[in-house]
Coordinates of C-alpha atoms and ligand atoms in Angstrom, one line a residue:
M1 CA 77.9 136.7 21.5
A2 CA 75.2 134.0 21.1
K3 CA 73.0 133.4 24.2
K4 CA 72.6 129.7 23.5
V5 CA 74.7 127.3 21.3
R6 CA 74.3 123.6 20.6
A7 CA 77.1 121.6 18.9
S8 CA 76.4 118.0 18.0
V9 CA 78.9 115.4 16.7
P10 CA 78.9 111.7 15.7
A11 CA 80.6 108.6 17.1
K12 CA 83.0 106.6 15.0
V13 CA 83.8 103.0 14.1
I14 CA 87.0 101.8 12.4
L15 CA 85.9 99.7 9.5
F16 CA 89.4 98.4 8.4
G17 CA 93.0 98.7 9.4
E18 CA 93.0 99.4 13.2
H19 CA 96.3 98.6 14.9
F20 CA 98.0 98.3 11.5
V21 CA 97.5 102.1 11.2
V22 CA 99.8 102.6 14.2
Y23 CA 102.6 101.3 11.9
G24 CA 101.7 103.6 9.0
K25 CA 99.3 101.2 7.1
R26 CA 96.0 102.4 5.8
A27 CA 92.8 102.4 7.9
L28 CA 89.3 103.4 7.0
A29 CA 87.0 104.9 9.7
T30 CA 83.5 106.3 9.5
A31 CA 81.0 108.3 11.5
I32 CA 77.9 106.6 12.8
N33 CA 74.4 107.9 13.7
Q34 CA 75.0 107.9 17.4
R35 CA 75.6 111.5 18.5
L36 CA 76.7 113.6 21.4
A37 CA 75.6 117.1 21.9
V38 CA 77.0 119.9 24.0
E39 CA 74.8 123.0 24.8
V40 CA 76.3 126.2 26.1
S41 CA 74.2 129.0 27.5
D42 CA 74.4 131.9 29.9
R43 CA 74.4 131.4 33.7
E44 CA 73.6 134.0 36.3
E45 CA 76.5 133.1 38.7
D46 CA 80.1 133.4 37.5
G47 CA 82.1 130.4 36.4
Y48 CA 81.4 127.2 34.5
H49 CA 78.7 124.7 35.5
V50 CA 78.6 121.3 33.8
K51 CA 75.5 119.2 33.6
I52 CA 75.6 115.7 32.1
E53 CA 72.2 114.5 31.2
N54 CA 73.0 111.0 30.0
I55 CA 76.2 109.3 29.0
P56 CA 75.4 105.6 28.3
T57 CA 78.2 103.5 29.8
F58 CA 78.6 100.0 31.1
G59 CA 78.5 98.4 34.4
L60 CA 77.8 95.1 36.1
E61 CA 74.4 93.8 36.9
L62 CA 74.2 90.5 38.8
D63 CA 71.5 88.0 38.9
L64 CA 72.0 86.0 42.1
E65 CA 68.6 84.2 42.0
G66 CA 68.9 80.5 42.6
G67 CA 72.7 80.6 42.9
A68 CA 72.9 81.6 39.2
R69 CA 75.7 84.1 38.8
R70 CA 75.6 85.8 35.5
A71 CA 76.8 89.3 34.7
Y72 CA 74.8 91.5 32.3
P73 CA 75.8 94.8 30.7
Y74 CA 73.7 97.7 31.7
K75 CA 73.4 101.3 30.9
D76 CA 74.5 103.6 33.6
Y77 CA 73.6 107.3 33.2
G78 CA 75.4 108.4 36.3
S79 CA 79.1 107.8 35.9
A80 CA 80.4 110.7 34.0
T81 CA 83.7 111.6 35.6
K82 CA 85.6 110.6 32.5
A83 CA 83.6 113.0 30.3
V84 CA 84.2 115.8 32.9
A85 CA 88.0 115.5 32.5
Y86 CA 87.7 116.2 28.8
V87 CA 85.3 119.2 29.4
K88 CA 87.6 120.7 32.0
E89 CA 90.7 120.4 29.8
S90 CA 88.8 121.8 26.8
I91 CA 87.9 124.9 28.9
A92 CA 91.5 125.2 30.3
Y93 CA 92.9 124.9 26.8
L94 CA 90.6 127.5 25.3
E95 CA 91.2 130.0 28.1
E96 CA 94.9 129.7 27.7
R97 CA 94.9 129.7 23.9
Y98 CA 92.3 132.3 23.2
G99 CA 92.1 134.2 26.5
L100 CA 88.4 133.8 26.9
N101 CA 86.7 136.4 29.0
R102 CA 84.1 134.4 30.9
G103 CA 81.1 135.3 32.9
G104 CA 78.7 132.6 33.9
V105 CA 78.5 129.7 31.5
E106 CA 76.2 126.6 31.6
I107 CA 77.4 123.5 29.8
E108 CA 75.1 120.6 29.2
I109 CA 76.1 117.3 27.6
K110 CA 73.6 114.8 26.1
S111 CA 75.0 111.6 24.6
E112 CA 74.0 108.4 22.8
I113 CA 77.6 107.1 22.7
P114 CA 78.6 104.4 25.2
L115 CA 81.9 105.0 27.0
S116 CA 85.0 102.9 26.7
A117 CA 83.5 101.0 23.7
G118 CA 85.9 102.1 21.0
L119 CA 83.2 104.4 19.6
G120 CA 85.1 107.7 20.1
S121 CA 83.1 109.1 23.0
S122 CA 86.1 111.0 24.3
A123 CA 86.9 112.7 21.0
A124 CA 83.2 113.5 20.5
T125 CA 83.1 115.2 24.0
C126 CA 86.2 117.3 23.1
V127 CA 85.1 118.4 19.6
A128 CA 81.5 119.3 20.7
T129 CA 82.7 121.2 23.8
I130 CA 85.3 123.1 21.9
A131 CA 83.0 123.9 18.9
A132 CA 80.1 125.0 21.2
L133 CA 82.4 127.2 23.4
K134 CA 84.1 128.8 20.4
E135 CA 80.8 129.7 18.8
Y136 CA 79.5 131.0 22.2
F137 CA 82.5 133.3 22.6
G138 CA 82.4 134.5 19.0
L139 CA 85.7 132.8 18.0
S140 CA 86.2 131.4 14.5
G141 CA 84.3 128.2 13.6
D142 CA 87.0 127.0 11.2
L143 CA 86.6 123.2 11.3
E144 CA 90.3 122.3 10.9
A145 CA 91.1 124.6 13.9
I146 CA 88.4 122.9 16.0
R147 CA 89.7 119.4 15.0
N148 CA 93.2 120.6 16.0
D149 CA 92.1 122.1 19.3
A150 CA 90.2 118.9 20.2
H151 CA 93.1 116.6 19.3
H152 CA 95.3 118.7 21.5
V153 CA 92.9 118.3 24.4
E154 CA 92.6 114.5 23.9
L155 CA 96.4 114.3 23.9
T156 CA 96.7 116.2 27.1
V157 CA 94.1 114.1 28.9
Q158 CA 95.1 110.7 27.5
G159 CA 98.9 111.1 26.8
A160 CA 98.4 109.5 23.4
A161 CA 95.6 109.7 20.8
S162 CA 95.4 109.0 17.1
P163 CA 93.9 111.8 14.9
I164 CA 91.1 109.4 13.7
D165 CA 88.5 110.1 16.3
T166 CA 88.6 113.9 16.4
A167 CA 88.7 113.9 12.5
I168 CA 85.6 111.8 12.3
S169 CA 83.7 113.7 15.0
T170 CA 84.5 117.0 13.2
Y171 CA 84.0 116.1 9.6
G172 CA 81.8 113.0 9.7
G173 CA 81.5 110.8 6.6
Y174 CA 84.5 108.5 6.0
V175 CA 88.2 109.1 6.5
L176 CA 91.2 107.2 5.2
I177 CA 94.2 107.4 7.5
E178 CA 97.6 106.9 6.1
R179 CA 100.9 107.7 7.9
N180 CA 99.0 109.9 10.3
E181 CA 97.5 111.9 7.5
V182 CA 93.7 112.2 7.4
K183 CA 92.0 112.2 4.0
R184 CA 88.2 112.5 3.6
L185 CA 86.5 110.1 1.2
P186 CA 83.0 110.5 -0.4
L187 CA 81.6 107.0 0.2
A188 CA 78.0 105.9 0.5
G189 CA 76.4 104.9 3.9
L190 CA 76.2 101.2 5.1
D191 CA 73.8 99.6 7.5
L192 CA 75.8 97.8 10.2
I193 CA 75.2 96.2 13.6
V194 CA 77.5 97.2 16.5
G195 CA 77.9 94.8 19.4
C196 CA 79.7 96.0 22.6
I197 CA 80.9 93.7 25.3
G198 CA 81.1 95.9 28.4
S199 CA 80.4 93.8 31.4
I200 CA 83.3 92.7 33.4
P201 CA 83.6 89.1 34.5
L202 CA 82.9 88.3 38.1
N203 CA 86.3 86.7 38.6
M204 CA 88.2 89.8 37.7
G205 CA 89.9 91.8 40.4
T206 CA 89.0 95.5 41.0
K207 CA 92.6 96.6 40.1
K208 CA 92.4 95.0 36.7
A209 CA 88.9 96.2 36.2
S210 CA 90.0 99.8 36.8
E211 CA 92.7 99.5 34.1
I212 CA 90.0 98.9 31.4
G213 CA 89.8 102.7 30.9
L214 CA 93.4 102.5 29.5
K215 CA 92.7 99.4 27.5
T216 CA 93.7 100.8 24.0
K217 CA 97.1 101.7 25.3
R218 CA 97.6 98.3 26.8
V219 CA 96.4 96.4 23.7
V220 CA 98.7 98.4 21.4
E221 CA 101.6 97.6 23.7
E222 CA 100.8 93.9 23.5
V223 CA 100.8 94.0 19.7
K224 CA 104.2 95.8 19.8
K225 CA 105.6 93.0 21.9
R226 CA 104.3 90.3 19.7
K227 CA 105.5 92.1 16.6
E228 CA 109.0 92.3 18.0
N229 CA 109.0 88.5 18.5
F230 CA 107.8 87.8 15.0
N231 CA 108.9 90.7 13.0
A232 CA 109.3 89.1 9.6
I233 CA 105.9 87.4 9.8
F234 CA 104.2 90.6 11.0
D235 CA 105.6 92.5 7.9
Y236 CA 103.5 90.2 5.7
I237 CA 100.4 90.5 8.0
F238 CA 100.7 94.3 8.0
D239 CA 101.1 94.5 4.2
A240 CA 98.0 92.3 3.8
A241 CA 96.0 94.5 6.1
D242 CA 97.0 97.6 4.1
E243 CA 95.8 95.9 0.9
I244 CA 92.5 94.9 2.6
T245 CA 91.8 98.6 3.3
A246 CA 92.5 99.6 -0.3
Q247 CA 90.2 96.8 -1.7
A248 CA 87.5 97.5 0.9
I249 CA 87.3 101.1 -0.4
K250 CA 86.8 99.8 -3.9
A251 CA 84.1 97.3 -2.7
I252 CA 82.2 100.1 -1.0
E253 CA 82.4 102.2 -4.1
A254 CA 81.1 99.3 -6.3
K255 CA 78.4 98.4 -3.7
D256 CA 79.9 94.9 -3.7
F257 CA 78.7 93.8 -0.2
V258 CA 79.7 90.2 -0.7
N259 CA 83.4 91.1 -1.2
L260 CA 83.2 93.8 1.5
G261 CA 82.0 91.3 4.0
A262 CA 84.7 88.8 3.0
L263 CA 87.3 91.5 3.5
M264 CA 85.9 92.1 7.0
Y265 CA 86.3 88.4 7.9
I266 CA 89.9 88.4 6.5
N267 CA 90.7 91.6 8.5
H268 CA 89.3 90.0 11.6
G269 CA 91.5 87.0 11.1
L270 CA 94.6 89.2 10.9
L271 CA 93.5 91.0 14.1
D272 CA 93.2 87.5 15.7
A273 CA 96.7 86.7 14.4
I274 CA 98.2 89.8 16.1
G275 CA 96.5 88.9 19.4
V276 CA 93.7 91.4 19.9
V277 CA 90.6 89.1 19.7
P278 CA 89.6 87.8 23.1
G279 CA 87.2 84.9 23.4
R280 CA 84.1 86.9 24.0
L281 CA 84.5 89.1 20.9
S282 CA 85.5 86.0 18.9
E283 CA 82.2 84.5 19.9
L284 CA 80.2 87.5 18.6
V285 CA 81.9 87.3 15.2
K286 CA 81.5 83.4 15.0
V287 CA 77.8 83.6 16.0
S288 CA 77.2 86.3 13.3
Q289 CA 79.0 84.2 10.7
A290 CA 77.0 81.1 11.6
L291 CA 73.8 83.1 11.1
G292 CA 74.9 84.2 7.6
A293 CA 76.3 87.7 8.2
L294 CA 78.1 88.9 5.0
G295 CA 81.0 90.1 7.2
A296 CA 81.9 90.7 10.9
K297 CA 85.1 91.8 12.7
V298 CA 86.4 93.4 15.8
T299 CA 86.5 97.2 15.6
G300 CA 88.9 99.6 17.3
A301 CA 91.4 98.3 19.8
G302 CA 89.8 94.9 20.3
G303 CA 90.6 93.4 23.7
L304 CA 92.5 90.9 25.8
N305 CA 91.2 87.9 27.7
E306 CA 93.0 89.1 30.8
M307 CA 91.2 92.5 30.5
G308 CA 87.8 90.8 30.6
G309 CA 87.5 90.4 26.9
V310 CA 85.6 93.8 26.7
G311 CA 85.5 95.5 23.3
S312 CA 83.3 95.9 20.2
V313 CA 82.5 94.2 16.9
I314 CA 80.8 95.4 13.7
V315 CA 78.6 93.1 11.6
L316 CA 77.5 93.6 8.0
P317 CA 74.2 91.8 8.2
N318 CA 72.3 89.9 5.6
E319 CA 68.5 89.6 5.7
S320 CA 68.7 87.7 9.0
G321 CA 69.9 90.9 10.8
A322 CA 67.2 90.5 13.5
R323 CA 68.3 87.0 14.4
I324 CA 72.0 88.1 14.5
K325 CA 71.0 90.9 16.9
T326 CA 69.2 88.5 19.2
A327 CA 72.2 86.2 19.2
L328 CA 74.6 89.0 20.1
D329 CA 72.2 90.1 22.8
I330 CA 72.1 86.5 24.3
A331 CA 76.0 86.5 24.1
G332 CA 76.0 89.5 26.5
A333 CA 76.5 92.4 24.0
L334 CA 74.9 95.8 24.0
V335 CA 73.5 95.8 20.4
M336 CA 73.0 98.9 18.2
D337 CA 71.8 99.3 14.6
V338 CA 73.9 102.0 13.0
K339 CA 74.3 103.7 9.7
T340 CA 77.8 104.8 8.5
G341 CA 78.7 108.0 6.8
E342 CA 76.8 110.2 9.3
G343 CA 77.3 114.0 9.0
G344 CA 79.9 115.7 11.2
L345 CA 79.7 118.7 13.5
K346 CA 76.4 120.6 13.5
L347 CA 76.1 123.9 15.2
E348 CA 72.8 125.7 16.1
T349 CA 72.5 129.0 17.8
D350 CA 69.6 130.6 19.8
F351 CA 67.4 127.6 19.0
Ligands
PMV1 O1 89.2 101.3 20.3 P1 89.7 102.6 19.9 O2 88.7 103.5 19.3 O3 90.5 103.3 21.0 O4 90.7 102.4 18.6 C1 92.0 102.2 18.7 C2 92.6 102.1 17.3 C3 94.1 101.7 17.3 O5 94.4 101.5 15.9 C4 94.2 100.3 18.0 C5 95.0 102.7 18.0 C6 95.1 104.0 17.3 O6 95.5 104.9 18.0 O7 94.9 104.1 16.0

């Protein structure tokens, strides 16, 4: 049994096909170079002890000076209850499934992945916790088994979860998802900008604000309702989205960034058509486009105006990337430079 184990895994972005993938269409997702690590080591007292060093998340910061009331996103390293739910369930699952014989175990989490931003922080927590504990207890490190275990845990905690996030956290690189099947693709890395709107508007009630943790579920339900109303039209939109993913893969293979960017704008337009682009995310895409970005789109679930317009966008920058980042920052987003195609699970022992 190893004395000390560290498992580190990447965050994800969906490049093309989110929402449409729920209806069996193709989607392309990739790992990015923001990572989460779980360290497991011996502890003198019996039982598990969890320490969360830093989980970047969002909150509200108010500037009341001179009557100006503006909300800014901020990084809050304290609120980690959500992550703890995934750690607890991972332990419970492993104990039941593999009959772990525990003594004292120390678990420490260190993360660069913002919470509730559509970047896969929940899946990353599950994959890294499970991989680290399995290694620590001398269980098989088979990647497909780890992915499967982590997907199970995500399903138990959330009630519903697509296999995308756990696959990306485990394997890294790129994955194509088609009818719930996950296929790894050997594509080259891209430099992107991610912009996250995390601050909640001042006029939003606390009940609504507390529902934001379940945003993906709610947005998927809204799409379903709209689809039922416009079924024949949505069939065309969904087929177009499927074709966009196929052509985007070819554009990445050919390093054709002009066409890749254009496909991002088209995909964004379709996401707008199905109702998942709130004003604040629309603004981020428009401002990037105005500054000459090759492409920009909402990534992941998107958002709803009535849920504060929180969510994330990805931008394929041109040479004016620095100006785009400043503009996104001014528009209230948390801005990150990321590289796609990042490696998957990394395990170290007795480091
Ligand atoms: O924002 P996220 O990472 O929760 O992405 C949701 C992606 C959807 O396609 C909208 C839902 C799904 O389960 O695939």
